[in-house]
């Protein structure tokens, strides 16, 4: 056991430390919001791939604390040691495990590489004990994928076809800069699709089916993003967008496979709104866009984080007894408010006017930054950052 005073050590979009009490408080806040949503019905067993932070964490907390589901999560986090804090995702789950145990709920985690055969086998073993899954959420955001044969695929965030010249935000210097990105090669597009496309999701679902671990009527959802025109050259029309298109096509194919198997369930992709997470902070132009979108959406009373989005996903689309509402391309659209004309017209008007000097007035960069720090448990109300705290917290 080891008590430490934990200080933030943030470098650009990476934090080298995480505060256990701050992360725990964030999780308690999410659980309270999920409870307050008054979700109805019961889910038997849920599997969440990518369960420790962002959209996956909110999903796992919703299935467990909103629907009483035995929830099994898979994530890739660093355990704390006597001289180093664990990652934020580790502490998030430590608190989720603690809360679940106190309430007699089942909440388990397998910490390892979701792309590997070993982790998939561990999940199969765990589900033989917990029972077949009713809900599978696929929420991985990974920089690379190692295939069982040793091949490593690295995802890139690049435009396709033409270079990108445009605004971006340098998180280190907190300055608005002009970014230049060369277009991706075919190999880079393929590698990004391998990491962030639908192939691994399909492997998971087919494996569960083959092992008899998909309950009748099982539903599976993976998360996608479209976003505004200002980020389109590097997001939706870029390498990550190509991967997301693959994910969306995979959803349609998986749904057909499930229908043919007579399982009675379904597969969908949910297009979620942009939120501050570790993954989104790494995408050029997205932190700047988020700062503008935050300002506009807060002013219009439309602001949402991962918890509100995932509550909506279950309450309106995939929770017990619900029928998903789909767009013309068969996607659930939780980004409806973000993509509304009222929001996007204001974003487009503000975007060209932003400079480093007027950032505080033209955007809600302060809100973005506070949310970014909160991801790692810093700047959370009620936490005494001067007091030593136990960093070695188990996933009990
Ligand atoms: P995040 O970085 O908060 O979470 C990623 C999760 O994946 C973590 O639990 C992490 O431990 C896990 N993970 C990463 N590599 C892994 C591996 N090899 N094995 C096991 N687990 C691994 O990300 P997020 O922003 O919540 O993104 C989740 C999904 O939601 C992604 O598909 C993303 O594209 C999508 N999405 C995100 C946004 C956004 O604005 N953040 C918007 C719409 C959709």
Short mmCIF file of N, CA and C in Angstrom, two decimals, residues 249-333:
data_model
loop_
_atom_site.label_atom_id
_atom_site.label_comp_id
_atom_site.label_asym_id
_atom_site.label_seq_id
_atom_site.Cartn_x
_atom_site.Cartn_y
_atom_site.Cartn_z
N UNK A 249 -20.65 -0.37 -42.13
CA UNK A 249 -21.02 -1.47 -43.05
C UNK A 249 -21.05 -2.79 -42.28
N UNK A 250 -20.08 -2.95 -41.37
CA UNK A 250 -20.03 -4.18 -40.58
C UNK A 250 -21.30 -4.34 -39.75
N UNK A 251 -21.82 -3.23 -39.22
CA UNK A 251 -23.05 -3.28 -38.42
C UNK A 251 -24.19 -3.88 -39.24
N UNK A 252 -24.29 -3.44 -40.51
CA UNK A 252 -25.38 -3.93 -41.38
C UNK A 252 -25.19 -5.43 -41.64
N UNK A 253 -23.92 -5.83 -41.93
CA UNK A 253 -23.66 -7.25 -42.20
C UNK A 253 -23.93 -8.11 -40.96
N UNK A 254 -23.46 -7.63 -39.81
CA UNK A 254 -23.66 -8.40 -38.57
C UNK A 254 -25.13 -8.57 -38.26
N UNK A 255 -25.90 -7.52 -38.55
CA UNK A 255 -27.33 -7.58 -38.29
C UNK A 255 -27.98 -8.67 -39.15
N UNK A 256 -27.50 -8.75 -40.43
CA UNK A 256 -28.04 -9.79 -41.32
C UNK A 256 -27.66 -11.17 -40.80
N UNK A 257 -26.40 -11.30 -40.36
CA UNK A 257 -25.95 -12.60 -39.83
C UNK A 257 -26.80 -13.00 -38.63
N UNK A 258 -27.05 -12.05 -37.74
CA UNK A 258 -27.85 -12.38 -36.55
C UNK A 258 -29.28 -12.74 -36.95
N UNK A 259 -29.82 -12.02 -37.96
CA UNK A 259 -31.18 -12.32 -38.41
C UNK A 259 -31.23 -13.73 -39.00
N UNK A 260 -30.22 -14.08 -39.81
CA UNK A 260 -30.21 -15.41 -40.44
C UNK A 260 -30.07 -16.53 -39.41
N UNK A 261 -29.37 -16.20 -38.31
CA UNK A 261 -29.15 -17.25 -37.31
C UNK A 261 -30.39 -17.47 -36.45
N UNK A 262 -31.41 -16.61 -36.65
CA UNK A 262 -32.65 -16.78 -35.91
C UNK A 262 -32.52 -16.37 -34.45
N UNK A 263 -31.47 -15.61 -34.15
CA UNK A 263 -31.23 -15.19 -32.76
C UNK A 263 -32.29 -14.18 -32.27
N UNK A 264 -32.83 -13.41 -33.22
CA UNK A 264 -33.87 -12.46 -32.83
C UNK A 264 -33.36 -11.13 -32.35
N UNK A 265 -32.05 -10.99 -32.25
CA UNK A 265 -31.49 -9.72 -31.76
C UNK A 265 -31.10 -8.82 -32.91
N UNK A 266 -30.07 -8.04 -32.75
CA UNK A 266 -29.66 -7.16 -33.84
C UNK A 266 -28.34 -6.48 -33.55
N UNK A 267 -27.77 -5.90 -34.62
CA UNK A 267 -26.51 -5.15 -34.50
C UNK A 267 -26.74 -3.76 -35.07
N UNK A 268 -26.23 -2.75 -34.37
CA UNK A 268 -26.38 -1.38 -34.82
C UNK A 268 -25.12 -0.59 -34.55
N UNK A 269 -24.96 0.49 -35.32
CA UNK A 269 -23.93 1.47 -34.99
C UNK A 269 -24.65 2.70 -34.47
N UNK A 270 -24.11 3.25 -33.40
CA UNK A 270 -24.66 4.49 -32.87
C UNK A 270 -23.66 5.61 -33.13
N UNK A 271 -24.13 6.66 -33.83
CA UNK A 271 -23.28 7.82 -34.08
C UNK A 271 -23.44 8.76 -32.89
N UNK A 272 -22.40 8.85 -32.09
CA UNK A 272 -22.47 9.66 -30.86
C UNK A 272 -21.92 11.06 -31.10
N UNK A 273 -22.24 11.95 -30.18
CA UNK A 273 -21.73 13.33 -30.31
C UNK A 273 -20.26 13.38 -29.88
N UNK A 274 -19.59 14.47 -30.26
CA UNK A 274 -18.21 14.63 -29.84
C UNK A 274 -18.17 15.03 -28.37
N UNK A 275 -17.29 14.39 -27.63
CA UNK A 275 -17.12 14.68 -26.20
C UNK A 275 -15.63 14.67 -25.90
N UNK A 276 -15.26 15.24 -24.76
CA UNK A 276 -13.85 15.25 -24.38
C UNK A 276 -13.50 13.88 -23.81
N UNK A 277 -12.64 13.15 -24.50
CA UNK A 277 -12.10 11.89 -23.98
C UNK A 277 -10.63 11.85 -24.35
N UNK A 278 -9.94 10.85 -23.82
CA UNK A 278 -8.54 10.68 -24.18
C UNK A 278 -8.42 10.54 -25.70
N UNK A 279 -9.32 9.74 -26.29
CA UNK A 279 -9.22 9.47 -27.73
C UNK A 279 -9.47 10.74 -28.55
N UNK A 280 -10.52 11.51 -28.22
CA UNK A 280 -10.86 12.65 -29.07
C UNK A 280 -9.83 13.78 -28.95
N UNK A 281 -9.15 13.85 -27.81
CA UNK A 281 -8.17 14.92 -27.62
C UNK A 281 -6.96 14.77 -28.54
N UNK A 282 -6.76 13.56 -29.03
CA UNK A 282 -5.58 13.30 -29.87
C UNK A 282 -5.82 13.66 -31.34
N UNK A 283 -7.06 14.03 -31.69
CA UNK A 283 -7.37 14.26 -33.10
C UNK A 283 -7.19 15.75 -33.43
N UNK A 284 -6.33 16.09 -34.41
CA UNK A 284 -6.11 17.49 -34.74
C UNK A 284 -7.43 18.21 -35.03
N UNK A 285 -7.55 19.43 -34.61
CA UNK A 285 -8.75 20.29 -34.83
C UNK A 285 -9.92 19.93 -33.92
N UNK A 286 -9.98 18.71 -33.39
CA UNK A 286 -11.14 18.33 -32.58
C UNK A 286 -11.19 19.09 -31.24
N UNK A 287 -10.07 19.26 -30.50
CA UNK A 287 -10.17 20.06 -29.27
C UNK A 287 -10.67 21.48 -29.53
N UNK A 288 -10.26 22.07 -30.64
CA UNK A 288 -10.72 23.43 -30.96
C UNK A 288 -12.21 23.41 -31.31
N UNK A 289 -12.60 22.45 -32.13
CA UNK A 289 -14.01 22.31 -32.48
C UNK A 289 -14.86 22.08 -31.22
N UNK A 290 -14.36 21.21 -30.34
CA UNK A 290 -15.11 20.92 -29.11
C UNK A 290 -15.29 22.17 -28.24
N UNK A 291 -14.25 23.01 -28.22
CA UNK A 291 -14.34 24.24 -27.41
C UNK A 291 -15.43 25.17 -27.96
N UNK A 292 -15.58 25.21 -29.28
CA UNK A 292 -16.62 26.03 -29.89
C UNK A 292 -17.99 25.37 -29.68
N UNK A 293 -18.04 24.07 -29.93
CA UNK A 293 -19.33 23.36 -29.79
C UNK A 293 -19.82 23.43 -28.35
N UNK A 294 -18.91 23.33 -27.40
CA UNK A 294 -19.28 23.45 -25.97
C UNK A 294 -19.96 24.78 -25.73
N UNK A 295 -19.33 25.85 -26.24
CA UNK A 295 -19.88 27.19 -26.00
C UNK A 295 -21.31 27.28 -26.56
N UNK A 296 -21.43 26.86 -27.82
CA UNK A 296 -22.72 26.99 -28.49
C UNK A 296 -23.77 26.10 -27.81
N UNK A 297 -23.41 24.86 -27.54
CA UNK A 297 -24.40 23.92 -27.00
C UNK A 297 -24.78 24.27 -25.56
N UNK A 298 -23.81 24.81 -24.81
CA UNK A 298 -24.16 25.24 -23.44
C UNK A 298 -25.11 26.44 -23.51
N UNK A 299 -24.80 27.39 -24.43
CA UNK A 299 -25.67 28.57 -24.57
C UNK A 299 -27.10 28.18 -24.96
N UNK A 300 -27.20 27.13 -25.79
CA UNK A 300 -28.53 26.71 -26.25
C UNK A 300 -29.18 25.70 -25.30
N UNK A 301 -28.49 25.39 -24.21
CA UNK A 301 -29.04 24.42 -23.23
C UNK A 301 -29.04 23.00 -23.76
N UNK A 302 -28.10 22.68 -24.66
CA UNK A 302 -28.09 21.35 -25.29
C UNK A 302 -26.87 20.51 -24.91
N UNK A 303 -26.10 20.99 -23.92
CA UNK A 303 -24.84 20.32 -23.59
C UNK A 303 -25.08 18.90 -23.05
N UNK A 304 -24.28 17.94 -23.53
CA UNK A 304 -24.35 16.57 -23.02
C UNK A 304 -22.95 15.99 -22.94
N UNK A 305 -22.74 15.11 -21.96
CA UNK A 305 -21.49 14.34 -21.89
C UNK A 305 -21.79 12.88 -22.20
N UNK A 306 -20.81 12.02 -21.94
CA UNK A 306 -20.99 10.59 -22.29
C UNK A 306 -22.17 9.98 -21.53
N UNK A 307 -22.33 10.38 -20.26
CA UNK A 307 -23.40 9.76 -19.46
C UNK A 307 -24.77 10.06 -20.07
N UNK A 308 -25.01 11.33 -20.39
CA UNK A 308 -26.33 11.71 -20.94
C UNK A 308 -26.57 11.01 -22.27
N UNK A 309 -25.50 10.92 -23.09
CA UNK A 309 -25.64 10.26 -24.39
C UNK A 309 -25.99 8.78 -24.22
N UNK A 310 -25.33 8.11 -23.31
CA UNK A 310 -25.56 6.66 -23.18
C UNK A 310 -26.89 6.38 -22.50
N UNK A 311 -27.29 7.25 -21.60
CA UNK A 311 -28.65 7.11 -21.03
C UNK A 311 -29.67 7.18 -22.17
N UNK A 312 -29.48 8.17 -23.07
CA UNK A 312 -30.39 8.30 -24.22
C UNK A 312 -30.36 7.06 -25.10
N UNK A 313 -29.15 6.51 -25.32
CA UNK A 313 -29.03 5.33 -26.19
C UNK A 313 -29.90 4.20 -25.65
N UNK A 314 -29.79 3.94 -24.35
CA UNK A 314 -30.54 2.82 -23.78
C UNK A 314 -32.03 3.16 -23.63
N UNK A 315 -32.30 4.36 -23.13
CA UNK A 315 -33.69 4.73 -22.84
C UNK A 315 -34.53 4.80 -24.13
N UNK A 316 -33.93 5.33 -25.21
CA UNK A 316 -34.72 5.58 -26.41
C UNK A 316 -34.52 4.55 -27.52
N UNK A 317 -33.45 3.73 -27.43
CA UNK A 317 -33.14 2.88 -28.59
C UNK A 317 -32.91 1.40 -28.27
N UNK A 318 -32.01 1.12 -27.33
CA UNK A 318 -31.63 -0.30 -27.22
C UNK A 318 -31.91 -0.92 -25.86
N UNK A 319 -32.51 -0.17 -24.96
CA UNK A 319 -32.86 -0.73 -23.66
C UNK A 319 -33.97 -1.77 -23.82
N UNK A 320 -34.29 -2.49 -22.74
CA UNK A 320 -35.32 -3.53 -22.82
C UNK A 320 -36.63 -3.00 -23.41
N UNK A 321 -37.11 -3.71 -24.44
CA UNK A 321 -38.40 -3.37 -25.04
C UNK A 321 -38.36 -2.21 -26.03
N UNK A 322 -37.19 -1.61 -26.25
CA UNK A 322 -37.12 -0.45 -27.15
C UNK A 322 -36.78 -0.89 -28.58
N UNK A 323 -37.26 -0.12 -29.53
CA UNK A 323 -36.91 -0.36 -30.93
C UNK A 323 -36.03 0.80 -31.37
N UNK A 324 -34.80 0.53 -31.84
CA UNK A 324 -33.93 1.63 -32.24
C UNK A 324 -34.54 2.48 -33.35
N UNK A 325 -34.39 3.78 -33.23
CA UNK A 325 -34.84 4.71 -34.28
C UNK A 325 -33.62 4.96 -35.16
N UNK A 326 -33.75 4.74 -36.47
CA UNK A 326 -32.57 4.74 -37.34
C UNK A 326 -32.65 5.81 -38.42
N UNK A 327 -31.48 6.24 -38.92
CA UNK A 327 -31.47 7.16 -40.07
C UNK A 327 -31.50 6.33 -41.36
N UNK A 328 -31.40 7.02 -42.50
CA UNK A 328 -31.54 6.32 -43.78
C UNK A 328 -30.43 5.28 -43.98
N UNK A 329 -29.31 5.46 -43.28
CA UNK A 329 -28.24 4.47 -43.42
C UNK A 329 -28.20 3.49 -42.26
N UNK A 330 -29.32 3.37 -41.58
CA UNK A 330 -29.52 2.37 -40.52
C UNK A 330 -28.68 2.63 -39.27
N UNK A 331 -28.40 3.92 -39.01
CA UNK A 331 -27.60 4.26 -37.83
C UNK A 331 -28.47 4.93 -36.78
N UNK A 332 -28.15 4.69 -35.51
CA UNK A 332 -28.77 5.44 -34.41
C UNK A 332 -28.04 6.77 -34.36
N UNK A 333 -28.76 7.90 -34.23
CA UNK A 333 -28.10 9.19 -34.26
C UNK A 333 -28.24 9.92 -32.91
#
